[in-house]
Amino acid sequence: MAYTTSDEQLQIEEIKQWWKENGKVIILAVILAIAGVFGWRYWQSYQLSKVHQSSANFSQILAATEANPTADNPQLTQFIKENPDNVYATFLLLDKAKSLVDAKQWEKAAATLTEALGNTKDAALSSLISLRLANVQTQLKQFDAALATLNKVSEQAWQGRKSMLMGEIYYAMGKKEEAKKAFETALTTANPLEAQWLQVQLNNL
């Protein structure tokens, strides 16, 4: 069958009708797609800018903390308040706690580590902080609290250190049988230096 001008006209009319019904939807979809691309790029740029700013603030606050490690730092307090879930805030608290431990300010160190523990959702970091906090609580002779804190140490990499500290705590509490079990558990994963220390503790029981 020959293709006629009327056929062509009919097709044009069908296209016009289809465009009338669907054109706005197509244009909107294209606009949204373009906006999505630019929006995603803006979001990436914004996030990157936040990371750079956090890094700069971290370096500045860290330098101030190291210059006067045991003093209260308003910048640190403000940074943590504004960035509670930021890993930089957790690292700053850990650094401050270390300075307080070095200065034997155990109460302040415990409070700082407790704050750091509440700020992180990372299991590995949480285990490390819990181990350090339990050490400080042991220094404060808060033995029950230290044992409770050690229960939060879930990462396998820290189980040996956890058992060693539990042994020390039980020994300080006069619970020699529990101390022995904890030291023997620690001995199964200990390095040579730790094994030597643990054997001395077991011999003293």
PDB file of C-alpha atoms in Angstrom:
ATOM      1  CA  MET A   1       0.000   0.000   0.000  1.00  0.00           C
ATOM      2  CA  ALA A   2       1.393   3.423  -0.962  1.00  0.00           C
ATOM      3  CA  TYR A   3       2.322   5.891   1.741  1.00  0.00           C
ATOM      4  CA  THR A   4       0.171   9.032   1.276  1.00  0.00           C
ATOM      5  CA  THR A   5       0.278  12.599   2.509  1.00  0.00           C
ATOM      6  CA  SER A   6      -2.838  11.948   4.538  1.00  0.00           C
ATOM      7  CA  ASP A   7      -1.053   9.100   6.332  1.00  0.00           C
ATOM      8  CA  GLU A   8       1.834  11.413   7.131  1.00  0.00           C
ATOM      9  CA  GLN A   9      -0.563  14.067   8.389  1.00  0.00           C
ATOM     10  CA  LEU A  10      -2.310  11.498  10.571  1.00  0.00           C
ATOM     11  CA  GLN A  11       0.997  10.441  12.123  1.00  0.00           C
ATOM     12  CA  ILE A  12       1.920  14.056  12.802  1.00  0.00           C
ATOM     13  CA  GLU A  13      -1.412  14.610  14.513  1.00  0.00           C
ATOM     14  CA  GLU A  14      -0.889  11.462  16.626  1.00  0.00           C
ATOM     15  CA  ILE A  15       2.573  12.674  17.659  1.00  0.00           C
ATOM     16  CA  LYS A  16       1.169  16.083  18.555  1.00  0.00           C
ATOM     17  CA  GLN A  17      -1.568  14.470  20.649  1.00  0.00           C
ATOM     18  CA  TRP A  18       0.920  12.146  22.360  1.00  0.00           C
ATOM     19  CA  TRP A  19       3.212  15.086  23.130  1.00  0.00           C
ATOM     20  CA  LYS A  20       0.285  17.084  24.470  1.00  0.00           C
ATOM     21  CA  GLU A  21      -0.552  14.258  26.849  1.00  0.00           C
ATOM     22  CA  ASN A  22       2.991  13.269  27.856  1.00  0.00           C
ATOM     23  CA  GLY A  23       5.267  16.185  27.041  1.00  0.00           C
ATOM     24  CA  LYS A  24       5.005  17.871  30.454  1.00  0.00           C
ATOM     25  CA  VAL A  25       5.839  14.630  32.228  1.00  0.00           C
ATOM     26  CA  ILE A  26       8.935  14.110  30.052  1.00  0.00           C
ATOM     27  CA  ILE A  27      10.141  17.688  30.586  1.00  0.00           C
ATOM     28  CA  LEU A  28       9.609  17.351  34.337  1.00  0.00           C
ATOM     29  CA  ALA A  29      11.551  14.053  34.372  1.00  0.00           C
ATOM     30  CA  VAL A  30      14.453  15.650  32.494  1.00  0.00           C
ATOM     31  CA  ILE A  31      14.466  18.642  34.864  1.00  0.00           C
ATOM     32  CA  LEU A  32      14.438  16.341  37.897  1.00  0.00           C
ATOM     33  CA  ALA A  33      17.256  14.245  36.440  1.00  0.00           C
ATOM     34  CA  ILE A  34      19.390  17.321  35.806  1.00  0.00           C
ATOM     35  CA  ALA A  35      18.537  18.715  39.242  1.00  0.00           C
ATOM     36  CA  GLY A  36      19.421  15.351  40.767  1.00  0.00           C
ATOM     37  CA  VAL A  37      22.857  15.347  39.149  1.00  0.00           C
ATOM     38  CA  PHE A  38      23.625  18.889  40.232  1.00  0.00           C
ATOM     39  CA  GLY A  39      22.059  18.274  43.651  1.00  0.00           C
ATOM     40  CA  TRP A  40      24.223  15.199  44.199  1.00  0.00           C
ATOM     41  CA  ARG A  41      27.333  17.113  43.136  1.00  0.00           C
ATOM     42  CA  TYR A  42      26.419  19.946  45.486  1.00  0.00           C
ATOM     43  CA  TRP A  43      25.845  17.475  48.328  1.00  0.00           C
ATOM     44  CA  GLN A  44      29.223  15.823  47.674  1.00  0.00           C
ATOM     45  CA  SER A  45      30.901  19.225  47.571  1.00  0.00           C
ATOM     46  CA  TYR A  46      29.146  20.237  50.794  1.00  0.00           C
ATOM     47  CA  GLN A  47      30.150  17.029  52.563  1.00  0.00           C
ATOM     48  CA  LEU A  48      33.755  17.376  51.381  1.00  0.00           C
ATOM     49  CA  SER A  49      33.804  20.954  52.616  1.00  0.00           C
ATOM     50  CA  LYS A  50      32.549  19.774  56.020  1.00  0.00           C
ATOM     51  CA  VAL A  51      35.301  17.141  56.190  1.00  0.00           C
ATOM     52  CA  HIS A  52      37.978  19.721  55.367  1.00  0.00           C
ATOM     53  CA  GLN A  53      36.566  22.108  57.966  1.00  0.00           C
ATOM     54  CA  SER A  54      36.396  19.380  60.608  1.00  0.00           C
ATOM     55  CA  SER A  55      39.969  18.386  59.827  1.00  0.00           C
ATOM     56  CA  ALA A  56      41.169  21.987  60.165  1.00  0.00           C
ATOM     57  CA  ASN A  57      39.293  22.425  63.449  1.00  0.00           C
ATOM     58  CA  PHE A  58      40.640  19.100  64.697  1.00  0.00           C
ATOM     59  CA  SER A  59      44.245  20.159  64.047  1.00  0.00           C
ATOM     60  CA  GLN A  60      43.706  23.533  65.708  1.00  0.00           C
ATOM     61  CA  ILE A  61      42.028  22.107  68.817  1.00  0.00           C
ATOM     62  CA  LEU A  62      44.555  19.264  69.084  1.00  0.00           C
ATOM     63  CA  ALA A  63      47.423  21.770  69.080  1.00  0.00           C
ATOM     64  CA  ALA A  64      45.713  23.819  71.810  1.00  0.00           C
ATOM     65  CA  THR A  65      45.070  20.703  73.887  1.00  0.00           C
ATOM     66  CA  GLU A  66      48.668  19.537  73.610  1.00  0.00           C
ATOM     67  CA  ALA A  67      49.909  22.984  74.609  1.00  0.00           C
ATOM     68  CA  ASN A  68      47.865  22.868  77.830  1.00  0.00           C
ATOM     69  CA  PRO A  69      46.585  19.286  78.144  1.00  0.00           C
ATOM     70  CA  THR A  70      44.779  19.420  81.487  1.00  0.00           C
ATOM     71  CA  ALA A  71      43.061  22.793  81.053  1.00  0.00           C
ATOM     72  CA  ASP A  72      39.432  23.101  80.006  1.00  0.00           C
ATOM     73  CA  ASN A  73      39.229  23.989  76.321  1.00  0.00           C
ATOM     74  CA  PRO A  74      36.066  25.859  75.227  1.00  0.00           C
ATOM     75  CA  GLN A  75      36.869  25.129  71.569  1.00  0.00           C
ATOM     76  CA  LEU A  76      36.918  21.401  72.274  1.00  0.00           C
ATOM     77  CA  THR A  77      33.628  21.586  74.172  1.00  0.00           C
ATOM     78  CA  GLN A  78      31.978  23.539  71.355  1.00  0.00           C
ATOM     79  CA  PHE A  79      33.338  21.248  68.631  1.00  0.00           C
ATOM     80  CA  ILE A  80      32.030  18.135  70.386  1.00  0.00           C
ATOM     81  CA  LYS A  81      28.662  19.792  70.999  1.00  0.00           C
ATOM     82  CA  GLU A  82      28.323  20.659  67.297  1.00  0.00           C
ATOM     83  CA  ASN A  83      29.754  17.350  66.016  1.00  0.00           C
ATOM     84  CA  PRO A  84      28.669  14.638  68.486  1.00  0.00           C
ATOM     85  CA  ASP A  85      28.940  11.783  65.954  1.00  0.00           C
ATOM     86  CA  ASN A  86      32.101  13.039  64.253  1.00  0.00           C
ATOM     87  CA  VAL A  87      35.067  10.691  64.615  1.00  0.00           C
ATOM     88  CA  TYR A  88      37.323  13.742  65.053  1.00  0.00           C
ATOM     89  CA  ALA A  89      35.420  14.605  68.239  1.00  0.00           C
ATOM     90  CA  THR A  90      36.032  11.106  69.597  1.00  0.00           C
ATOM     91  CA  PHE A  91      39.747  11.281  68.789  1.00  0.00           C
ATOM     92  CA  LEU A  92      40.021  14.667  70.510  1.00  0.00           C
ATOM     93  CA  LEU A  93      38.399  13.245  73.631  1.00  0.00           C
ATOM     94  CA  LEU A  94      40.749  10.260  73.562  1.00  0.00           C
ATOM     95  CA  ASP A  95      43.756  12.543  73.269  1.00  0.00           C
ATOM     96  CA  LYS A  96      42.538  14.692  76.153  1.00  0.00           C
ATOM     97  CA  ALA A  97      41.880  11.590  78.278  1.00  0.00           C
ATOM     98  CA  LYS A  98      45.446  10.392  77.626  1.00  0.00           C
ATOM     99  CA  SER A  99      46.802  13.738  78.827  1.00  0.00           C
ATOM    100  CA  LEU A 100      44.647  13.533  81.944  1.00  0.00           C
ATOM    101  CA  VAL A 101      45.853   9.978  82.635  1.00  0.00           C
ATOM    102  CA  ASP A 102      49.475  11.119  82.234  1.00  0.00           C
ATOM    103  CA  ALA A 103      48.723  13.831  84.797  1.00  0.00           C
ATOM    104  CA  LYS A 104      47.006  11.210  87.026  1.00  0.00           C
ATOM    105  CA  GLN A 105      43.758  13.171  86.983  1.00  0.00           C
ATOM    106  CA  TRP A 106      41.742   9.971  87.054  1.00  0.00           C
ATOM    107  CA  GLU A 107      38.275  11.428  87.714  1.00  0.00           C
ATOM    108  CA  LYS A 108      38.508  13.831  84.777  1.00  0.00           C
ATOM    109  CA  ALA A 109      39.960  11.109  82.580  1.00  0.00           C
ATOM    110  CA  ALA A 110      37.044   8.803  83.439  1.00  0.00           C
ATOM    111  CA  ALA A 111      34.500  11.533  82.627  1.00  0.00           C
ATOM    112  CA  THR A 112      36.234  12.292  79.311  1.00  0.00           C
ATOM    113  CA  LEU A 113      36.358   8.632  78.271  1.00  0.00           C
ATOM    114  CA  THR A 114      32.718   8.147  79.278  1.00  0.00           C
ATOM    115  CA  GLU A 115      31.802  11.043  76.985  1.00  0.00           C
ATOM    116  CA  ALA A 116      33.892   9.563  74.163  1.00  0.00           C
ATOM    117  CA  LEU A 117      32.198   6.183  74.621  1.00  0.00           C
ATOM    118  CA  GLY A 118      28.784   7.819  74.311  1.00  0.00           C
ATOM    119  CA  ASN A 119      29.834   9.582  71.099  1.00  0.00           C
ATOM    120  CA  THR A 120      30.857   6.568  69.014  1.00  0.00           C
ATOM    121  CA  LYS A 121      28.860   3.805  67.380  1.00  0.00           C
ATOM    122  CA  ASP A 122      31.918   2.081  65.920  1.00  0.00           C
ATOM    123  CA  ALA A 123      32.450  -1.335  67.581  1.00  0.00           C
ATOM    124  CA  ALA A 124      36.248  -1.315  67.314  1.00  0.00           C
ATOM    125  CA  LEU A 125      36.589   2.199  68.685  1.00  0.00           C
ATOM    126  CA  SER A 126      34.016   1.505  71.383  1.00  0.00           C
ATOM    127  CA  SER A 127      35.998  -1.542  72.526  1.00  0.00           C
ATOM    128  CA  LEU A 128      39.227   0.473  72.718  1.00  0.00           C
ATOM    129  CA  ILE A 129      37.575   3.275  74.702  1.00  0.00           C
ATOM    130  CA  SER A 130      35.918   0.776  77.060  1.00  0.00           C
ATOM    131  CA  LEU A 131      39.271  -0.860  77.744  1.00  0.00           C
ATOM    132  CA  ARG A 132      40.870   2.493  78.552  1.00  0.00           C
ATOM    133  CA  LEU A 133      37.934   3.543  80.719  1.00  0.00           C
ATOM    134  CA  ALA A 134      38.076   0.270  82.658  1.00  0.00           C
ATOM    135  CA  ASN A 135      41.782   0.894  83.286  1.00  0.00           C
ATOM    136  CA  VAL A 136      41.004   4.330  84.719  1.00  0.00           C
ATOM    137  CA  GLN A 137      38.131   2.964  86.820  1.00  0.00           C
ATOM    138  CA  THR A 138      40.546   0.366  88.201  1.00  0.00           C
ATOM    139  CA  GLN A 139      42.911   3.144  89.236  1.00  0.00           C
ATOM    140  CA  LEU A 140      39.970   4.749  91.020  1.00  0.00           C
ATOM    141  CA  LYS A 141      39.250   1.386  92.701  1.00  0.00           C
ATOM    142  CA  GLN A 142      35.813   1.348  91.073  1.00  0.00           C
ATOM    143  CA  PHE A 143      36.130  -2.375  90.454  1.00  0.00           C
ATOM    144  CA  ASP A 144      32.485  -3.253  89.824  1.00  0.00           C
ATOM    145  CA  ALA A 145      32.168  -0.364  87.373  1.00  0.00           C
ATOM    146  CA  ALA A 146      35.373  -1.458  85.636  1.00  0.00           C
ATOM    147  CA  LEU A 147      34.086  -5.016  85.197  1.00  0.00           C
ATOM    148  CA  ALA A 148      30.808  -3.676  83.788  1.00  0.00           C
ATOM    149  CA  THR A 149      32.743  -1.480  81.349  1.00  0.00           C
ATOM    150  CA  LEU A 150      34.856  -4.442  80.223  1.00  0.00           C
ATOM    151  CA  ASN A 151      31.663  -6.245  79.212  1.00  0.00           C
ATOM    152  CA  LYS A 152      31.378  -3.640  76.424  1.00  0.00           C
ATOM    153  CA  VAL A 153      34.670  -4.786  74.883  1.00  0.00           C
ATOM    154  CA  SER A 154      33.311  -6.888  72.011  1.00  0.00           C
ATOM    155  CA  GLU A 155      36.111  -6.833  69.432  1.00  0.00           C
ATOM    156  CA  GLN A 156      38.136 -10.045  69.257  1.00  0.00           C
ATOM    157  CA  ALA A 157      41.420  -8.147  68.961  1.00  0.00           C
ATOM    158  CA  TRP A 158      41.036  -6.797  72.516  1.00  0.00           C
ATOM    159  CA  GLN A 159      39.899  -9.984  74.278  1.00  0.00           C
ATOM    160  CA  GLY A 160      43.386 -10.797  75.569  1.00  0.00           C
ATOM    161  CA  ARG A 161      43.851  -7.354  77.126  1.00  0.00           C
ATOM    162  CA  LYS A 162      40.315  -7.561  78.490  1.00  0.00           C
ATOM    163  CA  SER A 163      41.084 -10.843  80.273  1.00  0.00           C
ATOM    164  CA  MET A 164      44.382  -9.471  81.626  1.00  0.00           C
ATOM    165  CA  LEU A 165      42.645  -6.474  83.147  1.00  0.00           C
ATOM    166  CA  MET A 166      39.832  -8.614  84.521  1.00  0.00           C
ATOM    167  CA  GLY A 167      42.465 -10.737  86.226  1.00  0.00           C
ATOM    168  CA  GLU A 168      44.013  -7.633  87.801  1.00  0.00           C
ATOM    169  CA  ILE A 169      40.618  -6.413  88.989  1.00  0.00           C
ATOM    170  CA  TYR A 170      39.620  -9.753  90.496  1.00  0.00           C
ATOM    171  CA  TYR A 171      43.010 -10.017  92.206  1.00  0.00           C
ATOM    172  CA  ALA A 172      42.569  -6.516  93.684  1.00  0.00           C
ATOM    173  CA  MET A 173      39.116  -7.570  94.910  1.00  0.00           C
ATOM    174  CA  GLY A 174      40.600 -10.645  96.595  1.00  0.00           C
ATOM    175  CA  LYS A 175      38.844 -13.033  94.194  1.00  0.00           C
ATOM    176  CA  LYS A 176      41.809 -15.250  93.420  1.00  0.00           C
ATOM    177  CA  GLU A 177      39.912 -18.042  91.665  1.00  0.00           C
ATOM    178  CA  GLU A 178      38.292 -15.598  89.225  1.00  0.00           C
ATOM    179  CA  ALA A 179      41.651 -13.873  88.759  1.00  0.00           C
ATOM    180  CA  LYS A 180      43.304 -17.191  87.925  1.00  0.00           C
ATOM    181  CA  LYS A 181      40.676 -18.038  85.298  1.00  0.00           C
ATOM    182  CA  ALA A 182      41.014 -14.591  83.704  1.00  0.00           C
ATOM    183  CA  PHE A 183      44.833 -14.794  83.590  1.00  0.00           C
ATOM    184  CA  GLU A 184      44.709 -18.301  82.112  1.00  0.00           C
ATOM    185  CA  THR A 185      42.284 -17.092  79.432  1.00  0.00           C
ATOM    186  CA  ALA A 186      44.580 -14.172  78.601  1.00  0.00           C
ATOM    187  CA  LEU A 187      47.529 -16.552  78.378  1.00  0.00           C
ATOM    188  CA  THR A 188      45.992 -18.363  75.382  1.00  0.00           C
ATOM    189  CA  THR A 189      46.399 -15.306  73.119  1.00  0.00           C
ATOM    190  CA  ALA A 190      49.285 -13.494  74.828  1.00  0.00           C
ATOM    191  CA  ASN A 191      52.508 -12.455  73.105  1.00  0.00           C
ATOM    192  CA  PRO A 192      55.793 -13.593  74.725  1.00  0.00           C
ATOM    193  CA  LEU A 193      56.150 -10.485  76.913  1.00  0.00           C
ATOM    194  CA  GLU A 194      52.534 -10.649  78.077  1.00  0.00           C
ATOM    195  CA  ALA A 195      52.856 -14.393  78.708  1.00  0.00           C
ATOM    196  CA  GLN A 196      55.844 -13.780  80.961  1.00  0.00           C
ATOM    197  CA  TRP A 197      53.917 -11.164  82.963  1.00  0.00           C
ATOM    198  CA  LEU A 198      50.859 -13.413  83.204  1.00  0.00           C
ATOM    199  CA  GLN A 199      52.905 -16.346  84.422  1.00  0.00           C
ATOM    200  CA  VAL A 200      54.325 -14.182  87.233  1.00  0.00           C
ATOM    201  CA  GLN A 201      50.758 -13.208  88.209  1.00  0.00           C
ATOM    202  CA  LEU A 202      49.637 -16.832  88.198  1.00  0.00           C
ATOM    203  CA  ASN A 203      52.627 -17.828  90.328  1.00  0.00           C
ATOM    204  CA  ASN A 204      51.664 -15.164  92.874  1.00  0.00           C
ATOM    205  CA  LEU A 205      48.133 -16.476  93.300  1.00  0.00           C
TER     206      LEU A 205
END
